[in-house]
């Protein structure tokens, strides 16, 4: 029996040993040189640090109203002071403290909506992609129906009727934004199911749950993580829009969308009330998207799609 | 082609029925319409009276069929708040939203198709980077916040454009940009990747070998093929934009469907909300149906599937 050549080693025939890098090594090398991936990752990390250390960053209680200190402008304007680095809002609440605690709200909502959406979307995508035929038709139909529902309007209406709270917002958004998970997982599962090793496992008598979870799922992990980062961004933006319209998280919670909404009436004289939370939202979602796009680039076989 | 059309039409009808059923149920289950109709501080007897008066005590499915049957004849019921036929209210507001949606889509196409083409012809140059950053930023920017920034800058500082209302075309400029920018990334990425793919194909090489002029190759041979998926995405995006106009309309005080939806949601005017959801999903379904037909017409390969 001839010796089996491993993937890493290859006999060049000249007595020299040629060592190829493993896929993991290639990926790690690409990660360190991909600008979008690094910058996006650092941006998200920064928001995470702010959210975790919010009690230390905030010098004031984010809910404490102090009407004698209303509308103090940020430190970079002429009348600003370091007592309130980002100023105070119309109720005299410290803006930096609210911003720091708001990072917790946005991240919590982004991740939990994504988790709900992932469970629904991945199950549907796996079932459609693996079984094909009738199951595929039904799942495709469900996806079509979901896309035909105007998501923003339905979310606003349902949240308004059920009463806005973080839990309701998470449930409603999570149940509405699974479409991309389902569409992409369905396509990827179809490709992987046709591969020889899956057919071999099937021939060896593996059960369907084993095939799906142990054989197919690990190869879907990349797509899942990439879609997940994009969905977190989408959920954060949707929550902000809902709260901005007054149909999402309710006051006095320091949600960034709500802060923009509360600052809207005074934005002509004090634009910082609107620009600061908006920049924070933009920063977080941009970081998420750059990270997700970068992850897709470094894990795809060609490097960049 | 006829068989394909009939199949698509049948599917569209089934989707339509399902969507109307789901939206009806969702809005009915999320809250008790009788309580909100009776008003604050109403006694139990009064609520019960309203419930019987409006027929909310009967099984939901019967209520649905009654509602759907009347909707088929163009009768969407009356708004209990304004004592006006809902269909008439919709007709009055529709124009503004359709103008906004179509102009936002046109803006997105005018921006994204040339940029996507340029980025595809000169990949990895500065123009590709500009196109990429416009699309990455568009995905991360909260559209309502972008609208507010436009108001602060062009409406208040420069005083170029009116900031609220829907009287003249000038009122539509900023809402169009704010809403259209949101759709730009998806279209631009599609044009870019489609163009790169077609430019690398054999028939373009043949066209160049024949000595055809570059503009002719670009527009007649490449763009024509690359634009096919864009048609479908544009239709889908128009549907999303009609649904998403609720946020933009409320910022710019445009008197369209979105604004009507928002006002109706905040006063629990269910018949109006239901009618708008129905209208928007019908529009989306018709648009995707037309896009499918147009795709099949442009690309004969699709018809056989």
Coordinates of C-alpha atoms in Angstrom, one line a residue:
Chain A
X1 CA 0.0 0.0 0.0
X2 CA 1.5 3.4 -1.0
X3 CA 2.0 5.9 1.9
X4 CA -0.8 8.5 2.1
X5 CA 0.4 12.0 1.6
X6 CA -0.8 14.4 4.2
X7 CA -2.1 17.8 3.2
X8 CA 0.8 19.7 4.9
X9 CA 3.7 17.7 3.5
X10 CA 4.7 17.0 0.0
X11 CA 7.8 15.3 -1.4
X12 CA 9.3 17.5 -4.0
X13 CA 11.4 14.6 -5.3
X14 CA 14.6 16.6 -4.7
X15 CA 15.0 15.5 -1.1
X16 CA 13.6 18.8 0.1
X17 CA 10.6 18.9 2.3
X18 CA 8.0 21.5 1.2
X19 CA 5.6 22.5 3.9
X20 CA 2.2 24.0 2.9
X21 CA 0.4 26.2 5.4
X22 CA -2.8 24.8 6.7
X23 CA -6.1 26.6 5.9
X24 CA -6.2 27.8 9.4
X25 CA -2.8 29.4 9.1
X26 CA -3.8 31.1 5.8
X27 CA -6.9 32.4 7.5
X28 CA -5.1 33.9 10.5
X29 CA -2.5 35.5 8.2
X30 CA -5.3 37.1 6.1
X31 CA -7.0 38.3 9.2
X32 CA -4.0 40.2 10.3
X33 CA -3.6 42.0 7.0
X34 CA -7.3 42.7 6.2
X35 CA -7.8 46.4 7.2
X36 CA -11.6 46.3 7.3
X37 CA -11.7 43.2 9.5
X38 CA -9.2 44.7 12.0
X39 CA -10.7 48.2 12.1
X40 CA -14.3 46.8 12.3
X41 CA -13.3 44.4 15.0
X42 CA -11.6 47.2 17.0
X43 CA -14.7 49.5 16.6
X44 CA -17.0 46.8 17.9
X45 CA -14.6 46.0 20.7
X46 CA -14.5 49.6 21.7
X47 CA -18.3 49.7 22.1
X48 CA -18.2 46.5 24.1
X49 CA -15.6 48.0 26.5
X50 CA -17.8 51.1 26.9
X51 CA -20.8 48.9 27.6
X52 CA -19.0 46.7 30.1
X53 CA -17.4 49.5 32.0
X54 CA -20.4 51.9 31.7
X55 CA -20.6 52.4 35.5
X56 CA -17.0 53.6 35.6
X57 CA -17.2 55.8 32.5
X58 CA -20.5 57.4 33.6
X59 CA -19.7 60.0 36.2
X60 CA -23.4 60.6 36.9
X61 CA -26.6 58.6 37.1
X62 CA -28.0 58.3 33.6
X63 CA -31.5 58.7 35.0
X64 CA -30.9 61.6 37.4
X65 CA -32.7 64.7 36.3
X66 CA -31.1 68.0 37.4
X67 CA -33.2 70.9 36.0
X68 CA -30.7 73.5 37.2
X69 CA -28.1 71.9 34.8
X70 CA -30.2 71.7 31.6
X71 CA -28.7 71.9 28.2
X72 CA -25.1 72.2 29.1
X73 CA -23.1 72.1 25.9
X74 CA -20.3 69.6 25.3
X75 CA -16.7 70.3 26.4
X76 CA -15.5 71.4 23.0
X77 CA -17.9 74.3 22.8
X78 CA -17.2 77.6 24.5
X79 CA -19.6 77.1 27.5
X80 CA -18.7 73.4 28.1
X81 CA -17.0 72.0 31.0
X82 CA -15.3 68.6 32.0
X83 CA -18.0 68.1 34.6
X84 CA -20.3 67.0 31.7
X85 CA -17.9 66.1 28.8
X86 CA -20.8 65.6 26.3
X87 CA -23.1 68.1 28.0
X88 CA -26.6 67.4 29.4
X89 CA -30.0 67.0 27.8
X90 CA -33.2 69.0 28.2
X91 CA -33.8 67.3 31.6
X92 CA -30.3 67.9 32.9
X93 CA -29.2 64.3 32.5
X94 CA -25.5 63.7 31.8
X95 CA -25.2 62.8 28.1
X96 CA -22.0 60.8 28.4
X97 CA -23.6 58.6 31.1
X98 CA -26.7 58.1 29.0
X99 CA -24.5 57.3 25.9
X100 CA -22.5 54.7 27.8
X101 CA -25.5 52.9 29.2
X102 CA -27.2 53.2 25.8
X103 CA -24.4 51.0 24.4
X104 CA -25.6 48.2 26.7
X105 CA -29.2 48.6 25.3
X106 CA -28.1 48.6 21.7
X107 CA -25.7 45.6 22.1
X108 CA -28.3 43.6 24.1
X109 CA -31.0 44.2 21.6
X110 CA -28.7 43.5 18.6
X111 CA -27.5 40.2 20.0
X112 CA -30.8 38.9 21.3
X113 CA -32.7 39.8 18.1
X114 CA -30.0 38.1 16.1
X115 CA -30.2 35.0 18.4
X116 CA -34.0 34.6 17.8
X117 CA -33.7 35.3 14.1
X118 CA -30.8 32.8 13.9
X119 CA -32.8 30.0 15.5
X120 CA -35.8 30.5 13.2
X121 CA -33.8 31.2 10.0
X122 CA -31.2 28.4 10.5
X123 CA -33.8 25.8 11.1
X124 CA -35.8 26.8 8.1
X125 CA -32.7 27.1 5.9
X126 CA -31.4 23.7 7.0
X127 CA -34.7 21.9 6.4
X128 CA -35.2 23.5 3.0
X129 CA -31.7 22.9 1.8
X130 CA -31.3 19.4 3.2
X131 CA -34.7 17.8 2.3
X132 CA -35.4 19.8 -0.9
X133 CA -38.7 19.0 -2.8
X134 CA -41.8 19.7 -0.8
X135 CA -40.0 21.0 2.3
X136 CA -38.1 23.4 0.1
X137 CA -41.3 24.6 -1.5
X138 CA -43.0 25.3 1.8
X139 CA -40.0 27.1 3.3
X140 CA -39.5 29.2 0.1
X141 CA -43.2 30.1 0.4
X142 CA -42.8 31.1 4.1
X143 CA -39.8 33.3 3.1
X144 CA -41.8 35.0 0.3
X145 CA -44.6 35.7 2.7
X146 CA -42.3 37.2 5.2
X147 CA -40.6 39.4 2.6
X148 CA -44.0 40.6 1.5
X149 CA -44.9 41.9 5.0
X150 CA -43.7 45.5 5.4
X151 CA -41.3 44.8 8.3
X152 CA -40.9 48.3 9.8
X153 CA -44.6 49.0 9.7
X154 CA -45.6 45.6 11.2
X155 CA -43.0 45.9 13.9
X156 CA -44.1 49.4 14.9
X157 CA -47.8 48.5 14.9
X158 CA -47.3 45.3 16.9
X159 CA -44.9 46.9 19.4
X160 CA -47.4 49.8 19.8
X161 CA -50.3 47.5 20.4
X162 CA -48.4 45.2 22.9
X163 CA -46.8 48.1 24.7
X164 CA -43.2 49.1 24.1
X165 CA -40.6 47.4 26.3
X166 CA -37.2 45.9 25.6
X167 CA -38.6 42.3 25.7
X168 CA -41.4 43.1 23.2
X169 CA -39.0 44.9 20.9
X170 CA -36.6 42.0 20.9
X171 CA -39.3 39.4 20.3
X172 CA -41.0 41.3 17.5
X173 CA -37.8 42.2 15.7
X174 CA -36.3 38.7 16.1
X175 CA -39.4 37.2 14.6
X176 CA -39.2 39.6 11.6
X177 CA -35.5 39.6 10.5
X178 CA -34.7 35.9 10.0
X179 CA -35.2 36.1 6.2
X180 CA -31.5 36.5 5.3
X181 CA -30.5 33.6 7.6
X182 CA -33.0 31.3 5.9
X183 CA -32.2 32.4 2.3
X184 CA -28.4 32.1 2.7
X185 CA -28.4 28.9 4.8
X186 CA -30.8 27.2 2.3
X187 CA -28.4 27.9 -0.6
X188 CA -25.3 26.8 1.4
X189 CA -26.9 23.7 2.7
X190 CA -27.9 22.7 -0.8
X191 CA -24.2 22.9 -1.9
X192 CA -22.8 21.0 1.1
X193 CA -25.4 18.3 1.0
X194 CA -24.2 17.3 -2.5
X195 CA -20.6 16.8 -1.3
X196 CA -19.0 13.4 -1.3
X197 CA -18.3 13.3 2.5
X198 CA -22.0 13.9 3.3
X199 CA -23.0 11.2 0.9
X200 CA -20.4 8.9 2.5
X201 CA -21.8 9.6 6.0
X202 CA -25.3 9.0 4.8
X203 CA -24.2 5.7 3.2
X204 CA -22.5 4.8 6.5
X205 CA -26.0 5.0 8.1
X206 CA -25.8 8.3 10.1
X207 CA -29.2 9.5 11.3
X208 CA -30.6 12.7 9.8
X209 CA -30.1 14.9 13.0
X210 CA -26.4 13.6 13.2
X211 CA -25.9 14.5 9.5
X212 CA -27.4 18.0 9.9
X213 CA -25.7 18.9 13.2
X214 CA -22.4 17.0 13.1
X215 CA -21.7 16.9 9.3
X216 CA -23.3 19.9 7.7
X217 CA -23.6 22.5 10.5
X218 CA -19.8 22.9 11.1
X219 CA -19.4 23.9 7.4
X220 CA -22.2 26.4 7.7
X221 CA -20.6 28.1 10.7
X222 CA -18.8 30.7 8.5
X223 CA -22.0 31.8 6.7
X224 CA -23.9 31.9 10.0
X225 CA -21.4 34.2 11.7
X226 CA -21.2 36.5 8.7
X227 CA -25.0 36.8 8.4
X228 CA -25.2 37.2 12.2
X229 CA -22.9 40.2 12.3
X230 CA -25.0 41.9 9.5
X231 CA -28.3 41.0 11.3
X232 CA -27.0 42.5 14.6
X233 CA -26.4 45.8 12.7
X234 CA -29.8 45.6 11.1
X235 CA -31.6 44.9 14.4
X236 CA -29.8 47.8 16.1
X237 CA -30.8 50.2 13.3
X238 CA -34.4 48.9 13.5
X239 CA -34.6 49.3 17.2
X240 CA -33.3 52.9 16.9
X241 CA -35.9 53.7 14.3
X242 CA -38.7 52.2 16.4
X243 CA -37.6 54.1 19.5
X244 CA -37.1 57.2 17.5
X245 CA -40.8 57.0 16.4
X246 CA -41.8 56.5 20.1
X247 CA -43.0 52.9 19.4
X248 CA -40.0 51.1 20.7
X249 CA -38.1 51.2 24.0
X250 CA -39.9 53.7 26.3
X251 CA -38.4 56.7 28.2
X252 CA -36.5 57.2 30.4
X253 CA -34.4 54.2 29.1
X254 CA -31.2 55.6 27.5
X255 CA -31.7 54.0 24.1
X256 CA -29.7 55.9 21.4
X257 CA -32.7 56.0 19.1
X258 CA -34.8 57.5 21.9
X259 CA -32.0 60.0 22.7
X260 CA -32.1 61.3 19.1
X261 CA -35.9 61.5 19.3
X262 CA -35.8 63.5 22.5
X263 CA -33.1 65.8 21.1
X264 CA -35.0 66.3 17.8
X265 CA -37.0 69.3 19.0
X266 CA -33.9 71.2 20.1
X267 CA -31.6 70.1 17.3
X268 CA -31.8 73.5 15.5
X269 CA -30.1 75.3 18.4
X270 CA -28.2 72.4 20.0
X271 CA -27.3 69.9 17.2
X272 CA -25.1 67.9 19.6
X273 CA -28.2 66.3 21.1
X274 CA -28.8 64.6 17.8
X275 CA -25.4 64.2 16.3
X276 CA -23.7 62.5 19.3
X277 CA -26.1 59.5 19.7
X278 CA -26.3 59.3 15.9
X279 CA -22.6 59.0 15.5
X280 CA -22.6 56.3 18.2
X281 CA -25.1 54.3 16.3
X282 CA -23.3 54.8 13.0
X283 CA -20.0 53.8 14.6
X284 CA -21.3 50.6 16.1
X285 CA -23.2 49.4 13.0
X286 CA -20.3 50.4 10.7
X287 CA -18.0 48.4 12.9
X288 CA -20.3 45.4 12.8
X289 CA -20.6 45.5 9.0
X290 CA -16.9 46.0 8.4
X291 CA -16.2 43.1 10.7
X292 CA -18.7 40.9 9.0
X293 CA -17.6 41.8 5.5
X294 CA -14.0 41.3 6.5
X295 CA -14.8 37.9 8.0
X296 CA -16.4 36.9 4.7
X297 CA -13.3 38.0 2.8
X298 CA -10.8 36.2 5.0
X299 CA -12.7 32.9 5.3
X300 CA -13.7 32.6 1.6
X301 CA -11.4 30.4 -0.4
X302 CA -10.6 33.1 -3.0
X303 CA -9.8 35.7 -0.3
X304 CA -12.0 38.5 -1.7
X305 CA -15.3 38.1 -3.4
Chain B
X1 CA -43.8 32.1 -21.2
X2 CA -47.5 31.8 -20.7
X3 CA -47.2 28.8 -18.4
X4 CA -44.4 30.6 -16.5
X5 CA -46.7 33.7 -16.1
X6 CA -49.7 31.7 -14.9
X7 CA -47.5 29.8 -12.3
X8 CA -46.1 33.1 -11.0
X9 CA -49.6 34.6 -10.9
X10 CA -51.0 31.7 -8.9
X11 CA -48.1 31.9 -6.4
X12 CA -48.6 35.6 -6.1
X13 CA -52.3 35.1 -5.3
X14 CA -51.6 32.5 -2.6
X15 CA -48.9 34.7 -1.0
X16 CA -51.4 37.6 -1.1
X17 CA -54.0 35.7 0.8
X18 CA -51.5 34.4 3.4
X19 CA -50.0 37.8 4.0
X20 CA -53.5 39.4 4.5
X21 CA -54.4 36.7 6.9
X22 CA -51.2 37.0 8.9
X23 CA -51.3 40.8 9.1
X24 CA -55.0 40.7 10.1
X25 CA -54.4 38.2 12.9
X26 CA -51.2 39.9 14.1
X27 CA -52.9 43.2 14.6
X28 CA -56.0 41.7 16.2
X29 CA -54.0 39.5 18.6
X30 CA -51.5 42.1 19.7
X31 CA -54.1 44.2 21.5
X32 CA -57.8 44.4 22.3
X33 CA -59.3 46.8 19.7
X34 CA -62.5 47.2 21.8
X35 CA -60.6 48.7 24.8
X36 CA -58.7 51.2 22.7
X37 CA -61.9 52.1 20.7
X38 CA -64.0 52.7 23.9
X39 CA -61.4 55.2 25.0
X40 CA -59.6 55.7 28.3
X41 CA -61.7 55.2 31.5
X42 CA -64.5 53.4 29.8
X43 CA -66.5 51.0 32.0
X44 CA -66.7 47.3 31.3
X45 CA -70.2 47.6 29.9
X46 CA -69.1 50.3 27.5
X47 CA -66.2 48.1 26.3
X48 CA -68.6 45.2 25.9
X49 CA -71.0 47.4 23.9
X50 CA -68.3 48.5 21.5
X51 CA -67.1 44.9 21.2
X52 CA -70.6 43.7 20.0
X53 CA -71.2 46.9 18.0
X54 CA -68.1 46.3 15.9
X55 CA -68.4 42.5 15.8
X56 CA -65.1 41.9 17.7
X57 CA -66.9 39.1 19.8
X58 CA -67.2 36.8 16.8
X59 CA -64.5 34.3 15.9
X60 CA -61.4 35.9 14.3
X61 CA -61.6 33.8 11.1
X62 CA -65.1 35.0 10.4
X63 CA -64.1 38.5 11.0
X64 CA -61.2 38.0 8.6
X65 CA -63.4 36.6 5.8
X66 CA -65.8 39.5 6.1
X67 CA -63.0 42.0 6.1
X68 CA -61.3 40.3 3.1
X69 CA -64.5 40.0 1.2
X70 CA -65.2 43.7 1.5
X71 CA -61.6 44.6 0.7
X72 CA -61.9 42.7 -2.6
X73 CA -64.7 45.1 -3.6
X74 CA -62.5 48.1 -2.6
X75 CA -64.3 48.7 0.7
X76 CA -61.8 48.8 3.5
X77 CA -64.2 49.9 6.2
X78 CA -64.4 53.2 8.0
X79 CA -62.0 54.8 10.4
X80 CA -63.7 54.9 13.8
X81 CA -61.7 58.0 14.7
X82 CA -62.4 60.1 11.7
X83 CA -65.7 58.5 10.5
X84 CA -64.2 58.5 7.0
X85 CA -64.0 55.6 4.5
X86 CA -60.5 54.2 4.8
X87 CA -60.2 53.6 1.0
X88 CA -60.7 57.3 0.5
X89 CA -58.1 58.2 3.1
X90 CA -55.6 55.9 1.3
X91 CA -56.3 57.4 -2.1
X92 CA -55.7 60.9 -0.8
X93 CA -52.3 60.0 0.7
X94 CA -51.0 57.5 -1.8
X95 CA -49.7 60.0 -4.3
X96 CA -47.1 61.5 -1.9
X97 CA -45.7 58.1 -0.9
X98 CA -45.5 56.8 -4.5
X99 CA -43.7 60.0 -5.7
X100 CA -41.3 59.6 -2.8
X101 CA -40.7 55.9 -3.4
X102 CA -40.2 56.3 -7.2
X103 CA -37.9 59.3 -6.9
X104 CA -35.9 57.6 -4.1
X105 CA -35.4 54.6 -6.3
X106 CA -34.4 56.7 -9.3
X107 CA -31.9 58.6 -7.1
X108 CA -30.5 55.3 -5.9
X109 CA -30.2 54.0 -9.5
X110 CA -28.6 57.2 -10.8
X111 CA -26.0 57.0 -8.0
X112 CA -25.3 53.3 -7.9
X113 CA -25.4 52.1 -11.6
X114 CA -22.6 54.5 -12.9
X115 CA -20.6 54.0 -9.7
X116 CA -21.0 50.3 -9.8
X117 CA -19.9 50.2 -13.5
X118 CA -16.9 52.4 -12.9
X119 CA -15.9 50.3 -9.9
X120 CA -16.2 47.2 -12.0
X121 CA -14.1 48.6 -14.9
X122 CA -11.4 49.8 -12.6
X123 CA -11.4 47.4 -9.7
X124 CA -9.1 48.1 -6.7
X125 CA -8.5 51.8 -7.8
X126 CA -9.6 54.9 -5.9
X127 CA -12.9 55.0 -7.7
X128 CA -13.6 51.4 -6.5
X129 CA -12.7 52.5 -3.0
X130 CA -15.1 55.5 -3.2
X131 CA -17.9 53.3 -4.4
X132 CA -17.2 50.8 -1.7
X133 CA -17.1 53.4 1.1
X134 CA -20.4 55.0 -0.1
X135 CA -22.0 51.6 0.0
X136 CA -20.5 50.6 3.4
X137 CA -21.6 53.9 4.9
X138 CA -25.1 53.7 3.4
X139 CA -25.6 50.4 5.2
X140 CA -24.6 51.7 8.6
X141 CA -26.3 55.1 8.5
X142 CA -29.6 55.2 10.4
X143 CA -31.9 56.7 7.7
X144 CA -33.8 58.9 10.1
X145 CA -30.6 60.3 11.6
X146 CA -29.3 61.0 8.0
X147 CA -32.6 62.9 7.4
X148 CA -32.1 65.0 10.5
X149 CA -28.5 65.8 9.5
X150 CA -29.7 66.9 6.1
X151 CA -32.3 69.1 7.8
X152 CA -29.7 70.7 10.0
X153 CA -27.2 71.3 7.2
X154 CA -29.2 72.1 4.1
X155 CA -32.4 73.3 5.7
X156 CA -31.2 75.4 8.6
X157 CA -27.5 76.4 8.0
X158 CA -27.6 76.8 4.2
X159 CA -31.4 77.5 4.0
X160 CA -31.5 75.9 0.5
X161 CA -34.4 73.6 1.0
X162 CA -37.7 73.6 2.9
X163 CA -37.6 71.2 5.9
X164 CA -41.2 70.0 6.1
X165 CA -44.4 69.6 4.1
X166 CA -45.1 68.2 0.6
X167 CA -46.2 71.2 -1.5
X168 CA -43.5 71.6 -4.1
X169 CA -40.8 69.4 -5.7
X170 CA -38.3 71.1 -3.4
X171 CA -39.9 69.5 -0.4
X172 CA -39.1 66.1 -1.9
X173 CA -35.4 66.6 -2.4
X174 CA -34.1 65.8 1.1
X175 CA -36.5 62.9 1.8
X176 CA -35.6 61.4 -1.6
X177 CA -31.9 61.5 -0.7
X178 CA -32.4 60.2 2.8
X179 CA -34.6 57.3 1.6
X180 CA -32.7 56.6 -1.6
X181 CA -29.3 56.4 -0.1
X182 CA -30.5 53.5 2.0
X183 CA -31.1 51.4 -1.2
X184 CA -27.9 52.4 -2.9
X185 CA -25.5 49.8 -1.4
X186 CA -27.5 46.8 -2.5
X187 CA -27.9 47.9 -6.1
X188 CA -24.3 49.1 -6.4
X189 CA -22.8 45.8 -5.1
X190 CA -24.9 43.9 -7.6
X191 CA -24.0 46.1 -10.6
X192 CA -20.3 45.8 -9.7
X193 CA -20.2 42.1 -9.2
X194 CA -22.4 41.5 -12.2
X195 CA -20.3 43.7 -14.4
X196 CA -17.1 42.0 -13.3
X197 CA -18.5 38.6 -14.0
X198 CA -19.8 39.5 -17.4
X199 CA -16.6 41.4 -18.4
X200 CA -14.6 38.2 -17.7
X201 CA -16.9 36.0 -19.9
X202 CA -16.1 34.6 -23.3
X203 CA -18.6 36.6 -25.3
X204 CA -17.0 39.9 -24.2
X205 CA -13.6 38.6 -25.2
X206 CA -15.0 37.7 -28.6
X207 CA -16.6 41.2 -28.9
X208 CA -13.3 42.8 -28.2
X209 CA -11.5 40.5 -30.6
X210 CA -13.9 41.5 -33.3
X211 CA -12.8 45.0 -32.8
X212 CA -16.0 46.5 -31.4
X213 CA -15.7 49.9 -29.8
X214 CA -15.4 49.9 -26.0
X215 CA -18.5 51.9 -25.2
X216 CA -20.6 49.6 -27.4
X217 CA -19.2 46.5 -25.6
X218 CA -19.8 48.2 -22.2
X219 CA -23.4 49.3 -22.7
X220 CA -24.8 46.8 -25.2
X221 CA -23.0 43.6 -24.3
X222 CA -22.0 44.0 -20.7
X223 CA -24.5 46.2 -19.0
X224 CA -27.5 44.5 -20.6
X225 CA -26.5 41.2 -19.0
X226 CA -25.4 42.6 -15.7
X227 CA -28.6 44.6 -15.3
X228 CA -30.9 41.6 -15.1
X229 CA -30.5 40.9 -11.4
X230 CA -30.6 44.6 -10.8
X231 CA -34.2 44.7 -12.1
X232 CA -35.4 42.3 -9.5
X233 CA -33.5 43.9 -6.7
X234 CA -34.8 47.4 -7.7
X235 CA -38.4 46.1 -7.5
X236 CA -37.8 44.6 -4.1
X237 CA -36.1 47.8 -2.9
X238 CA -39.0 49.9 -4.1
X239 CA -41.3 47.7 -2.0
X240 CA -39.0 48.1 1.1
X241 CA -38.8 51.9 0.5
X242 CA -42.6 52.2 0.4
X243 CA -42.7 50.3 3.7
X244 CA -39.7 52.3 5.2
X245 CA -41.1 55.6 4.2
X246 CA -42.9 55.7 7.6
X247 CA -39.8 57.0 9.3
X248 CA -38.8 59.5 6.6
X249 CA -42.3 60.9 6.2
X250 CA -42.6 61.5 9.9
X251 CA -39.3 63.5 10.0
X252 CA -40.1 65.7 7.0
X253 CA -43.8 65.9 7.8
X254 CA -44.7 64.6 4.3
X255 CA -48.4 63.9 4.2
X256 CA -48.2 60.4 2.8
X257 CA -49.2 56.8 3.7
X258 CA -46.3 56.5 6.1
X259 CA -47.4 59.5 8.1
X260 CA -51.0 58.3 8.1
X261 CA -49.8 54.9 9.4
X262 CA -47.8 56.5 12.2
X263 CA -50.6 58.7 13.3
X264 CA -53.1 55.8 13.1
X265 CA -50.9 53.5 15.1
X266 CA -50.5 56.1 17.8
X267 CA -54.3 56.4 18.1
X268 CA -54.9 52.6 17.6
X269 CA -56.9 53.2 14.5
X270 CA -56.8 49.6 13.5
X271 CA -58.8 49.6 10.2
X272 CA -56.4 52.2 8.7
X273 CA -53.3 50.4 9.9
X274 CA -54.6 47.1 8.5
X275 CA -55.5 48.7 5.1
X276 CA -52.0 50.3 4.8
X277 CA -50.3 47.0 5.6
X278 CA -52.5 45.3 3.0
X279 CA -51.8 48.0 0.5
X280 CA -48.0 47.9 1.0
X281 CA -47.8 44.1 0.8
X282 CA -50.0 44.0 -2.3
X283 CA -47.7 46.6 -3.9
X284 CA -44.7 44.5 -3.0
X285 CA -46.2 41.3 -4.4
X286 CA -47.2 43.0 -7.7
X287 CA -43.8 44.6 -8.0
X288 CA -41.9 41.3 -7.5
X289 CA -44.4 39.6 -9.9
X290 CA -43.6 42.1 -12.6
X291 CA -39.9 41.9 -11.9
X292 CA -40.1 38.1 -12.3
X293 CA -41.9 38.5 -15.6
X294 CA -39.4 41.1 -16.8
X295 CA -36.5 38.9 -15.8
X296 CA -37.9 35.9 -17.7
X297 CA -38.5 38.2 -20.7
X298 CA -34.9 39.5 -20.6
X299 CA -33.3 36.1 -19.8
X300 CA -34.9 33.1 -21.6
X301 CA -33.0 30.7 -19.3
X302 CA -35.2 31.6 -16.4
X303 CA -38.4 30.6 -18.1
X304 CA -37.7 26.9 -18.1
X305 CA -37.4 26.7 -14.3

